[in-house]
Tab-separated table of C-alpha atoms in Angstrom:
chain	number	residue	atom	x	y	z
A	1	MET	CA	0.000	0.000	0.000
A	2	VAL	CA	1.408	3.420	-1.034
A	3	THR	CA	1.119	6.394	1.318
A	4	ILE	CA	0.985	9.934	-0.164
A	5	SER	CA	2.147	12.889	1.867
A	6	SER	CA	-0.419	15.552	2.815
A	7	SER	CA	1.342	18.276	0.779
A	8	LYS	CA	1.241	16.226	-2.386
A	9	ALA	CA	-2.425	15.345	-1.791
A	10	SER	CA	-3.298	19.015	-1.342
A	11	ALA	CA	-1.521	19.913	-4.565
A	12	ARG	CA	-3.424	17.272	-6.459
A	13	ARG	CA	-6.732	18.474	-5.028
A	14	ARG	CA	-5.911	22.071	-6.088
A	15	ASN	CA	-5.001	20.929	-9.588
A	16	GLY	CA	-8.251	18.975	-9.791
A	17	ARG	CA	-10.291	21.969	-8.754
A	18	ILE	CA	-8.519	24.180	-11.337
A	19	LYS	CA	-9.220	21.640	-14.079
A	20	LEU	CA	-12.858	21.381	-12.978
A	21	VAL	CA	-13.278	25.162	-13.041
A	22	ALA	CA	-11.653	25.372	-16.464
A	23	ALA	CA	-13.834	22.577	-17.815
A	24	SER	CA	-16.930	24.247	-16.368
A	25	ALA	CA	-15.979	27.552	-18.007
A	26	VAL	CA	-15.538	25.857	-21.393
A	27	LEU	CA	-18.852	24.032	-20.990
A	28	LEU	CA	-20.634	27.263	-20.013
A	29	SER	CA	-19.166	29.041	-23.050
A	30	LEU	CA	-20.352	26.247	-25.337
A	31	ILE	CA	-23.818	26.403	-23.816
A	32	LEU	CA	-23.988	30.193	-24.297
A	33	ILE	CA	-22.798	29.891	-27.903
A	34	GLY	CA	-25.381	27.177	-28.491
A	35	PHE	CA	-28.177	29.338	-27.083
A	36	TYR	CA	-27.034	32.244	-29.266
A	37	LEU	CA	-26.977	30.125	-32.415
A	38	LEU	CA	-30.372	28.633	-31.582
A	39	HIS	CA	-31.808	32.119	-31.005
A	40	TRP	CA	-30.345	33.348	-34.278
A	41	PHE	CA	-31.637	30.346	-36.182
A	42	THR	CA	-35.197	30.567	-34.856
A	43	SER	CA	-35.463	34.346	-35.154
A	44	SER	CA	-33.659	34.808	-38.457
A	45	VAL	CA	-34.548	31.663	-40.365
A	46	LEU	CA	-37.634	29.986	-38.984
A	47	SER	CA	-39.569	33.061	-37.908
A	48	SER	CA	-42.221	34.483	-40.225
A	49	GLY	CA	-40.603	37.869	-39.732
A	50	SER	CA	-37.192	36.805	-40.937
A	51	SER	CA	-34.644	39.107	-42.545
A	52	LEU	CA	-34.779	37.364	-45.895
A	53	ASN	CA	-32.930	39.046	-48.714
A	54	THR	CA	-34.466	37.396	-51.760
A	55	THR	CA	-34.233	40.450	-53.983
A	56	GLY	CA	-30.879	41.882	-52.959
A	57	GLY	CA	-31.435	44.839	-50.657
A	58	ILE	CA	-34.607	43.830	-48.810
A	59	LYS	CA	-33.993	43.768	-45.076
A	60	GLY	CA	-36.119	44.243	-42.013
A	61	SER	CA	-38.943	42.272	-40.425
A	62	PRO	CA	-41.853	41.866	-42.813
A	63	LYS	CA	-45.102	40.617	-41.376
A	64	SER	CA	-46.346	37.171	-42.278
A	65	LYS	CA	-48.878	36.896	-45.064
A	66	GLN	CA	-51.632	36.038	-42.592
A	67	ARG	CA	-50.926	39.099	-40.460
A	68	ILE	CA	-50.854	41.342	-43.533
A	69	LEU	CA	-54.203	40.004	-44.737
A	70	GLN	CA	-55.634	40.677	-41.293
A	71	SER	CA	-54.175	44.204	-41.404
A	72	LEU	CA	-55.875	44.789	-44.758
A	73	THR	CA	-59.181	43.692	-43.265
A	74	ASN	CA	-58.658	45.932	-40.241
A	75	LEU	CA	-57.825	48.897	-42.467
A	76	ASN	CA	-60.919	48.298	-44.549
A	77	ASP	CA	-63.016	48.349	-41.371
A	78	LEU	CA	-61.173	51.367	-39.951
A	79	VAL	CA	-61.595	53.694	-42.937
A	80	LYS	CA	-64.966	53.262	-44.636
A	81	LEU	CA	-65.244	54.946	-48.031
A	82	SER	CA	-68.900	55.832	-47.627
A	83	PRO	CA	-70.085	55.153	-44.056
A	84	ASN	CA	-73.576	56.525	-44.708
A	85	ASN	CA	-74.121	54.897	-48.089
A	86	ALA	CA	-72.723	51.387	-48.517
A	87	GLU	CA	-74.110	51.228	-52.050
A	88	LYS	CA	-71.597	53.854	-53.197
A	89	GLU	CA	-68.703	51.711	-52.043
A	90	SER	CA	-70.194	48.688	-53.794
A	91	ILE	CA	-70.459	50.666	-57.031
A	92	PHE	CA	-66.833	51.729	-56.745
A	93	LEU	CA	-65.630	48.177	-56.134
A	94	SER	CA	-67.687	46.871	-59.035
A	95	THR	CA	-66.276	49.526	-61.375
A	96	ALA	CA	-62.686	49.104	-60.165
A	97	THR	CA	-62.818	45.348	-60.812
A	98	LYS	CA	-64.775	45.344	-64.073
A	99	GLU	CA	-63.455	42.827	-66.602
A	100	CYS	CA	-64.005	41.655	-70.145
A	101	ILE	CA	-63.066	37.989	-70.437
A	102	PRO	CA	-63.360	36.469	-73.938
A	103	GLY	CA	-65.775	33.577	-74.047
A	104	ARG	CA	-67.497	34.693	-70.857
A	105	ASP	CA	-68.412	38.385	-70.980
A	106	ASP	CA	-69.008	38.629	-74.727
A	107	ASN	CA	-71.502	35.775	-74.979
A	108	GLY	CA	-74.401	37.418	-73.172
A	109	LYS	CA	-76.946	40.054	-74.086
A	110	GLU	CA	-75.076	43.028	-72.601
A	111	ILE	CA	-74.999	46.063	-74.906
A	112	ASN	CA	-71.880	48.202	-75.266
A	113	PRO	CA	-72.886	51.745	-74.198
A	114	THR	CA	-70.498	53.316	-76.718
A	115	THR	CA	-71.296	51.323	-79.868
A	116	HIS	CA	-74.817	50.242	-78.866
A	117	ARG	CA	-73.884	46.785	-80.132
A	118	ARG	CA	-73.516	43.495	-78.321
A	119	ARG	CA	-70.534	43.619	-76.023
A	120	GLU	CA	-67.245	42.341	-77.416
A	121	CYS	CA	-63.937	41.578	-75.698
A	122	LEU	CA	-61.638	42.532	-78.555
A	123	ARG	CA	-58.016	41.317	-78.642
A	124	HIS	CA	-56.634	43.062	-81.702
A	125	VAL	CA	-52.971	42.631	-82.665
A	126	PRO	CA	-51.912	45.988	-84.150
A	127	LEU	CA	-49.487	46.349	-87.032
A	128	GLY	CA	-48.022	49.610	-85.806
A	129	LYS	CA	-47.388	52.725	-87.875
A	130	HIS	CA	-43.662	51.971	-88.097
A	131	ILE	CA	-44.281	48.814	-90.172
A	132	LEU	CA	-47.203	50.008	-92.272
A	133	THR	CA	-45.266	51.327	-95.264
A	134	GLY	CA	-42.677	50.034	-97.684
A	135	ILE	CA	-43.432	46.304	-97.291
A	136	ASP	CA	-46.303	44.066	-98.342
A	137	LEU	CA	-49.045	42.861	-96.008
A	138	GLU	CA	-47.625	39.345	-95.607
A	139	GLU	CA	-44.256	40.688	-94.469
A	140	ARG	CA	-45.911	43.215	-92.151
A	141	MET	CA	-47.948	40.470	-90.523
A	142	LYS	CA	-44.756	38.542	-89.704
A	143	ARG	CA	-43.611	41.497	-87.618
A	144	GLN	CA	-46.764	41.665	-85.543
A	145	ARG	CA	-46.577	40.847	-81.857
A	146	PRO	CA	-49.514	40.705	-79.436
A	147	ARG	CA	-49.198	43.627	-77.009
A	148	ILE	CA	-50.107	42.939	-73.366
A	149	GLY	CA	-50.661	46.030	-71.242
A	150	ILE	CA	-50.156	45.653	-67.479
A	151	MET	CA	-52.090	48.644	-66.186
A	152	ILE	CA	-51.116	49.901	-62.742
A	153	THR	CA	-51.612	52.962	-60.580
A	154	PRO	CA	-48.305	54.485	-59.396
A	155	GLY	CA	-47.100	52.694	-56.274
A	156	TYR	CA	-44.610	50.242	-54.821
A	157	ILE	CA	-47.292	47.569	-54.458
A	158	SER	CA	-48.503	47.739	-58.054
A	159	THR	CA	-45.020	47.920	-59.597
A	160	THR	CA	-43.913	44.895	-57.571
A	161	ILE	CA	-46.949	42.909	-58.732
A	162	ALA	CA	-46.420	44.037	-62.336
A	163	ASP	CA	-42.809	42.881	-62.185
A	164	TRP	CA	-43.985	39.510	-60.831
A	165	ILE	CA	-46.508	39.134	-63.670
A	166	GLY	CA	-44.041	40.248	-66.320
A	167	ARG	CA	-41.396	37.726	-65.237
A	168	ALA	CA	-43.967	34.916	-65.280
A	169	LEU	CA	-45.124	35.853	-68.793
A	170	LYS	CA	-41.548	36.116	-70.039
A	171	GLN	CA	-40.644	32.714	-68.625
A	172	THR	CA	-43.703	30.918	-69.981
A	173	GLY	CA	-43.506	32.765	-73.301
A	174	ASP	CA	-39.948	31.545	-73.808
A	175	SER	CA	-40.983	27.982	-72.987
A	176	ILE	CA	-43.671	27.910	-75.693
A	177	HIS	CA	-41.732	30.093	-78.163
A	178	MET	CA	-44.442	32.761	-78.230
A	179	ASP	CA	-43.252	36.326	-78.735
A	180	ILE	CA	-45.312	39.070	-77.124
A	181	GLU	CA	-44.635	42.640	-76.062
A	182	ILE	CA	-45.297	43.445	-72.391
A	183	ILE	CA	-45.994	47.085	-71.539
A	184	THR	CA	-46.226	48.098	-67.883
A	185	THR	CA	-47.711	51.559	-67.533
A	186	ALA	CA	-49.940	53.817	-65.457
A	187	HIS	CA	-51.035	55.814	-68.518
A	188	VAL	CA	-54.631	54.998	-69.376
A	189	PRO	CA	-55.469	53.780	-72.896
A	190	VAL	CA	-56.809	56.446	-75.233
A	191	TYR	CA	-60.531	56.754	-75.825
A	192	GLY	CA	-61.953	54.981	-78.839
A	193	TYR	CA	-62.742	51.403	-79.676
A	194	GLY	CA	-60.652	48.230	-79.582
A	195	LYS	CA	-58.185	49.255	-82.294
A	196	SER	CA	-57.445	52.781	-81.057
A	197	HIS	CA	-55.317	52.148	-77.987
A	198	GLY	CA	-52.867	49.678	-79.504
A	199	TYR	CA	-53.192	46.882	-76.924
A	200	SER	CA	-54.195	43.274	-77.575
A	201	LYS	CA	-55.172	42.441	-73.989
A	202	LEU	CA	-55.031	44.313	-70.690
A	203	ILE	CA	-54.289	43.211	-67.137
A	204	ARG	CA	-55.432	45.710	-64.504
A	205	VAL	CA	-53.816	45.572	-61.052
A	206	VAL	CA	-56.077	46.934	-58.293
A	207	THR	CA	-54.669	47.897	-54.883
A	208	LEU	CA	-57.359	47.721	-52.203
A	209	PRO	CA	-58.396	48.973	-49.689
A	210	LEU	CA	-58.360	52.436	-51.248
A	211	PRO	CA	-56.572	54.106	-48.268
A	212	LEU	CA	-53.629	51.759	-48.861
A	213	ALA	CA	-53.542	52.689	-52.562
A	214	VAL	CA	-53.531	56.397	-51.647
A	215	ASN	CA	-50.704	55.921	-49.159
A	216	ASP	CA	-48.694	53.802	-51.598
A	217	ALA	CA	-49.116	56.257	-54.475
A	218	TYR	CA	-48.017	59.160	-52.278
A	219	TYR	CA	-44.745	57.610	-51.106
A	220	TYR	CA	-43.956	56.288	-54.570
A	221	SER	CA	-44.569	59.659	-56.193
A	222	MET	CA	-42.346	61.477	-53.705
A	223	ASN	CA	-39.441	59.041	-54.034
A	224	ASP	CA	-39.509	57.177	-57.330
A	225	LEU	CA	-41.461	59.301	-59.807
A	226	THR	CA	-39.406	61.844	-61.719
A	227	ASP	CA	-40.702	65.109	-63.151
A	228	ASN	CA	-41.698	64.571	-66.786
A	229	ASN	CA	-42.352	68.239	-67.441
A	230	SER	CA	-39.221	68.814	-69.502
A	231	ASN	CA	-41.192	68.962	-72.758
A	232	GLU	CA	-44.467	70.849	-72.884
A	233	GLY	CA	-47.323	68.627	-73.972
A	234	SER	CA	-45.289	65.457	-73.471
A	235	ASN	CA	-45.590	62.802	-70.801
A	236	GLY	CA	-42.089	61.435	-71.254
A	237	SER	CA	-41.870	57.663	-71.254
A	238	PHE	CA	-45.141	55.734	-71.229
A	239	VAL	CA	-43.564	52.644	-69.696
A	240	ILE	CA	-42.826	52.268	-65.992
A	241	GLN	CA	-39.039	51.894	-65.890
A	242	ASN	CA	-38.262	51.378	-62.205
A	243	LEU	CA	-40.181	48.172	-61.531
A	244	GLY	CA	-37.491	47.246	-59.036
A	245	ALA	CA	-38.178	50.276	-56.837
A	246	ILE	CA	-38.345	49.276	-53.186
A	247	LEU	CA	-39.916	51.173	-50.303
A	248	ASP	CA	-37.656	51.089	-47.264
A	249	GLU	CA	-37.454	52.558	-43.774
A	250	THR	CA	-35.348	55.495	-44.968
A	251	LYS	CA	-37.953	56.624	-47.481
A	252	LEU	CA	-40.675	56.354	-44.863
A	253	LYS	CA	-38.647	58.245	-42.282
A	254	TYR	CA	-37.538	61.156	-44.452
A	255	THR	CA	-40.672	61.670	-46.539
A	256	ALA	CA	-43.008	64.275	-45.075
A	257	LYS	CA	-46.542	63.121	-44.345
A	258	PRO	CA	-49.084	64.213	-47.006
A	259	SER	CA	-51.340	67.157	-46.391
A	260	SER	CA	-55.087	66.734	-46.209
A	261	GLN	CA	-55.374	68.331	-49.660
A	262	THR	CA	-52.868	65.862	-51.130
A	263	VAL	CA	-54.746	62.881	-49.685
A	264	GLY	CA	-57.960	64.201	-51.235
A	265	SER	CA	-56.379	64.832	-54.642
A	266	ILE	CA	-54.803	61.371	-54.841
A	267	THR	CA	-58.133	59.773	-53.887
A	268	GLU	CA	-59.858	61.573	-56.760
A	269	LEU	CA	-57.105	60.629	-59.226
A	270	LEU	CA	-57.379	56.945	-58.357
A	271	LEU	CA	-61.136	56.982	-58.933
A	272	ARG	CA	-60.678	58.731	-62.294
A	273	TRP	CA	-58.092	56.151	-63.344
A	274	HIS	CA	-60.496	53.296	-62.586
A	275	CYS	CA	-63.290	55.173	-64.345
A	276	ARG	CA	-61.185	55.225	-67.523
A	277	LEU	CA	-60.183	51.552	-67.276
A	278	SER	CA	-63.781	50.482	-66.702
A	279	HIS	CA	-64.746	52.126	-70.005
A	280	VAL	CA	-62.012	50.155	-71.792
A	281	ALA	CA	-63.424	46.952	-70.278
A	282	ALA	CA	-66.602	47.620	-72.229
A	283	HIS	CA	-64.911	46.512	-75.457
A	284	THR	CA	-61.355	45.195	-74.874
A	285	ALA	CA	-60.195	41.932	-73.310
A	286	GLU	CA	-59.297	42.939	-69.765
A	287	LEU	CA	-58.428	40.867	-66.701
A	288	THR	CA	-58.571	42.483	-63.242
A	289	LEU	CA	-56.403	41.343	-60.337
A	290	THR	CA	-56.919	42.475	-56.746
A	291	LEU	CA	-54.221	42.591	-54.089
A	292	ASP	CA	-55.983	40.283	-51.642
A	293	ASN	CA	-56.538	37.563	-54.259
A	294	ILE	CA	-52.871	37.666	-55.246
A	295	LEU	CA	-51.853	37.270	-51.603
A	296	LYS	CA	-54.398	34.564	-50.782
A	297	HIS	CA	-54.175	32.543	-53.984
A	298	PRO	CA	-50.949	33.364	-55.872
A	299	THR	CA	-50.855	30.101	-57.821
A	300	ASP	CA	-54.517	30.234	-58.874
A	301	THR	CA	-54.141	33.916	-59.778
A	302	LEU	CA	-51.106	33.236	-61.933
A	303	GLU	CA	-52.851	30.308	-63.625
A	304	THR	CA	-55.707	32.694	-64.485
A	305	ILE	CA	-53.218	35.209	-65.911
A	306	LEU	CA	-51.452	32.616	-68.056
A	307	THR	CA	-54.736	31.198	-69.354
A	308	PHE	CA	-56.003	34.696	-70.190
A	309	VAL	CA	-52.836	35.809	-71.984
A	310	TRP	CA	-51.865	32.644	-73.817
A	311	ARG	CA	-55.364	31.807	-75.002
A	312	GLN	CA	-54.849	31.723	-78.769
A	313	ASP	CA	-57.732	33.978	-79.753
A	314	TRP	CA	-55.759	36.944	-81.074
A	315	GLU	CA	-57.414	39.077	-83.735
A	316	TRP	CA	-54.635	39.279	-86.299
A	317	GLU	CA	-54.656	42.103	-88.812
A	318	GLY	CA	-55.055	40.971	-92.398
A	319	HIS	CA	-56.318	37.394	-92.110
A	320	ASN	CA	-59.295	35.431	-90.888
A	321	HIS	CA	-59.059	34.694	-87.175
A	322	ASN	CA	-62.531	33.246	-86.675
A	323	GLU	CA	-62.082	29.913	-88.421
A	324	ASN	CA	-62.070	27.908	-85.189
A	325	LYS	CA	-63.836	28.239	-81.900
A	326	SER	CA	-61.742	29.937	-79.209
A	327	GLU	CA	-61.829	26.775	-77.074
A	328	GLU	CA	-60.034	24.922	-79.871
A	329	ARG	CA	-57.425	27.636	-80.202
A	330	ASP	CA	-56.357	27.585	-76.548
A	331	LEU	CA	-52.629	27.038	-76.308
A	332	TYR	CA	-51.675	24.222	-73.929
A	333	PRO	CA	-54.497	25.024	-71.465
A	334	LYS	CA	-53.678	22.081	-69.198
A	335	ILE	CA	-50.074	23.067	-68.516
A	336	TRP	CA	-50.731	26.459	-66.925
A	337	LYS	CA	-51.536	25.147	-63.461
A	338	GLY	CA	-48.226	23.319	-63.329
A	339	ALA	CA	-46.375	26.312	-64.746
A	340	ALA	CA	-47.960	28.584	-62.139
A	341	GLU	CA	-47.057	26.221	-59.290
A	342	GLU	CA	-43.476	25.982	-60.499
A	343	PHE	CA	-43.043	29.745	-60.846
A	344	VAL	CA	-44.597	30.639	-57.474
A	345	ALA	CA	-42.370	28.075	-55.748
A	346	SER	CA	-39.230	29.451	-57.384
A	347	LYS	CA	-37.022	32.238	-56.070
A	348	GLY	CA	-38.076	34.457	-58.978
A	349	GLY	CA	-41.739	33.913	-58.111
A	350	SER	CA	-41.414	34.873	-54.454
A	351	LEU	CA	-43.882	37.405	-53.063
A	352	GLN	CA	-41.432	38.374	-50.319
A	353	PRO	CA	-40.726	41.853	-51.800
A	354	LEU	CA	-44.470	42.543	-51.864
A	355	LEU	CA	-44.927	41.373	-48.267
A	356	TYR	CA	-42.009	43.504	-47.156
A	357	GLN	CA	-43.365	46.698	-48.682
A	358	LEU	CA	-46.871	46.007	-47.436
A	359	SER	CA	-45.543	45.546	-43.912
A	360	LEU	CA	-44.005	49.023	-44.043
A	361	LEU	CA	-47.056	50.737	-45.507
A	362	LEU	CA	-49.460	49.092	-43.092
A	363	GLN	CA	-47.469	50.072	-40.014
A	364	ASP	CA	-47.038	53.694	-41.062
A	365	GLY	CA	-48.641	56.337	-38.841
A	366	LEU	CA	-50.697	57.653	-41.750
A	367	LEU	CA	-52.910	54.592	-41.415
A	368	SER	CA	-52.933	54.441	-37.623
A	369	SER	CA	-52.415	57.546	-35.476
A	370	ASP	CA	-53.592	59.864	-38.269
A	371	ALA	CA	-56.398	57.558	-39.391
A	372	THR	CA	-59.169	59.948	-38.354
A	373	LEU	CA	-57.861	62.856	-40.428
A	374	PHE	CA	-56.945	60.516	-43.278
A	375	GLY	CA	-60.359	58.851	-43.213
A	376	ASP	CA	-62.369	62.072	-43.066
A	377	THR	CA	-60.496	63.569	-46.004
A	378	LEU	CA	-60.732	60.400	-48.051
A	379	GLN	CA	-64.464	60.068	-47.416
A	380	ARG	CA	-65.175	63.657	-48.500
A	381	SER	CA	-63.094	63.294	-51.665
A	382	PHE	CA	-64.671	59.920	-52.434
A	383	ALA	CA	-68.190	61.355	-52.111
A	384	ASN	CA	-67.353	64.398	-54.246
A	385	GLU	CA	-65.736	62.331	-56.984
A	386	MET	CA	-68.581	59.821	-57.125
A	387	THR	CA	-71.005	62.712	-57.602
A	388	LYS	CA	-68.810	64.407	-60.204
A	389	SER	CA	-68.367	61.212	-62.227
A	390	LYS	CA	-71.996	60.092	-61.853
A	391	ASP	CA	-70.862	57.059	-59.871
A	392	MET	CA	-67.928	56.520	-62.239
A	393	SER	CA	-70.191	56.114	-65.255
A	394	SER	CA	-69.733	59.484	-66.995
A	395	TRP	CA	-68.147	59.675	-70.422
A	396	PRO	CA	-65.658	61.161	-70.629
A	397	CYS	CA	-64.440	60.670	-67.072
A	398	PRO	CA	-63.380	63.787	-65.125
A	399	SER	CA	-60.006	65.209	-66.150
A	400	PHE	CA	-56.920	64.104	-64.265
A	401	TRP	CA	-55.968	67.790	-64.020
A	402	ASP	CA	-59.211	68.977	-62.461
A	403	GLY	CA	-58.315	70.327	-59.017
A	404	VAL	CA	-54.595	69.489	-59.257
A	405	ASP	CA	-52.204	72.321	-58.421
A	406	ASN	CA	-49.579	73.258	-60.994
A	407	ASP	CA	-46.790	72.194	-58.641
A	408	TYR	CA	-44.312	70.084	-60.591
A	409	SER	CA	-42.794	68.647	-57.416
A	410	GLY	CA	-46.131	67.835	-55.772
A	411	ALA	CA	-47.390	64.276	-55.418
A	412	ALA	CA	-50.767	64.922	-57.094
A	413	TYR	CA	-49.139	66.603	-60.098
A	414	LYS	CA	-46.678	63.737	-60.597
A	415	ILE	CA	-49.403	61.103	-60.293
A	416	ALA	CA	-51.751	62.924	-62.695
A	417	ASN	CA	-48.898	63.250	-65.187
A	418	GLU	CA	-48.266	59.532	-64.931
A	419	MET	CA	-51.934	58.630	-65.505
A	420	THR	CA	-52.766	60.757	-68.558
A	421	PRO	CA	-53.380	58.819	-71.798
A	422	ASN	CA	-50.591	57.747	-74.136
A	423	CYS	CA	-51.647	60.304	-76.707
A	424	LYS	CA	-48.645	61.349	-78.804
A	425	ASP	CA	-48.412	61.832	-82.560
A	426	ASP	CA	-45.288	59.691	-82.764
A	427	ASP	CA	-46.752	56.747	-80.847
A	428	PRO	CA	-46.594	53.833	-83.319
A	429	TYR	CA	-49.715	52.106	-81.985
A	430	ALA	CA	-52.171	54.504	-80.325
A	431	ARG	CA	-54.540	56.502	-82.510
A	432	CYS	CA	-55.472	59.559	-80.530
A	433	THR	CA	-58.663	60.827	-82.161
A	434	VAL	CA	-60.681	62.113	-79.183
A	435	LYS	CA	-60.138	65.768	-78.220
A	436	LYS	CA	-60.423	64.982	-74.506
A	437	ASP	CA	-57.266	62.869	-74.672
A	438	ARG	CA	-55.259	65.604	-76.375
A	439	CYS	CA	-56.408	68.050	-73.713
A	440	GLU	CA	-55.225	65.664	-70.994
A	441	VAL	CA	-51.728	65.580	-72.476
A	442	LYS	CA	-51.712	69.385	-72.562
A	443	LYS	CA	-52.845	69.479	-68.919
A	444	ASP	CA	-55.995	71.334	-69.971
A	445	ALA	CA	-58.777	70.341	-67.593
A	446	MET	CA	-61.398	72.629	-69.177
A	447	CYS	CA	-60.770	71.351	-72.748
A	448	LYS	CA	-62.755	74.043	-74.553
């Protein structure tokens, strides 16, 4: 049996305690690191409010889709358009979502109020003035492309949706080798019939509730709309260029809140824009998409878009297009559901940018602490505009310049300038024959 001296035993006990303390410290550090990584993983990856950066530059904590949909419902309940007359709001919603779907809306007994003939959903493929001369008809027809207009009101929400639609159409168009021209614009089509405005089919994007559309248009106009007043009588480009524009915290923080007058003017402009588009739906193939449907049913919505656009019922210039029934001319109708599912599930089909911008707009003080002032102003402007436009049924619709100050840097001026019709002599497709349209381009509200 070996006996160890007390001094050596004490030294060993001290060394043991030191090792135990050191091991405990290492273990505690590992535990703390583990908790930190777990917290980061759950908050930054698994949480519905994650800091995803799917578009390069989007950061922050967007609300989940369910919370945003609930916020839209709450906003709709908070700010009623016509609290004393629910019918007025119903009329507005019906007008703002009016469609003309070939094979559905042109088969009934409805009479077009302009032509006094049975309603048609025309889908004309224009030749364009730039290919009308110097070549024979057969060669001109080879250069035709169906023109799809994505019609939006100025705003981060609508431009994001338009970009989403455009990418889906480009991807599917390439897969079936179908060449179309996609035009994203806020400028309303010119007055006339189906061959005047130069579009084959239209897709209208509708941001609702209306207070959200007003708020969105204001911030977009003050940050991402440039002054197109450089040439008198010209609207500049008729195509929205900055589809990648993103609303962020900086823009919200440093953009002054709109005045009561500005809120009222933007409300009136949005109603006039929908008044114009509803008239076009009386004779031109037009599909209407609402924000809530896109959020709730993105795949079904995209399938509807693809079916509407790629339906082979174009009205080609110069040859008979009525030889077969439209149902027989549908192009691959059964593949669009799968194509929609694939696109929505892809990185390019993500709605994350839309959710991000909605989360910012819905948390802004304009729609919360200032809701009373905002709501009162919006309700007065809504009532006045419905009266002025005879419940959005008047023809022509009220001028975009009626009541808008001549302030080039103001939100209302910029938005009105962006909405006026694409009525220029050098436009290769539009035929501007109605005086009202020419007055709009000249910013002449009286048009005498």
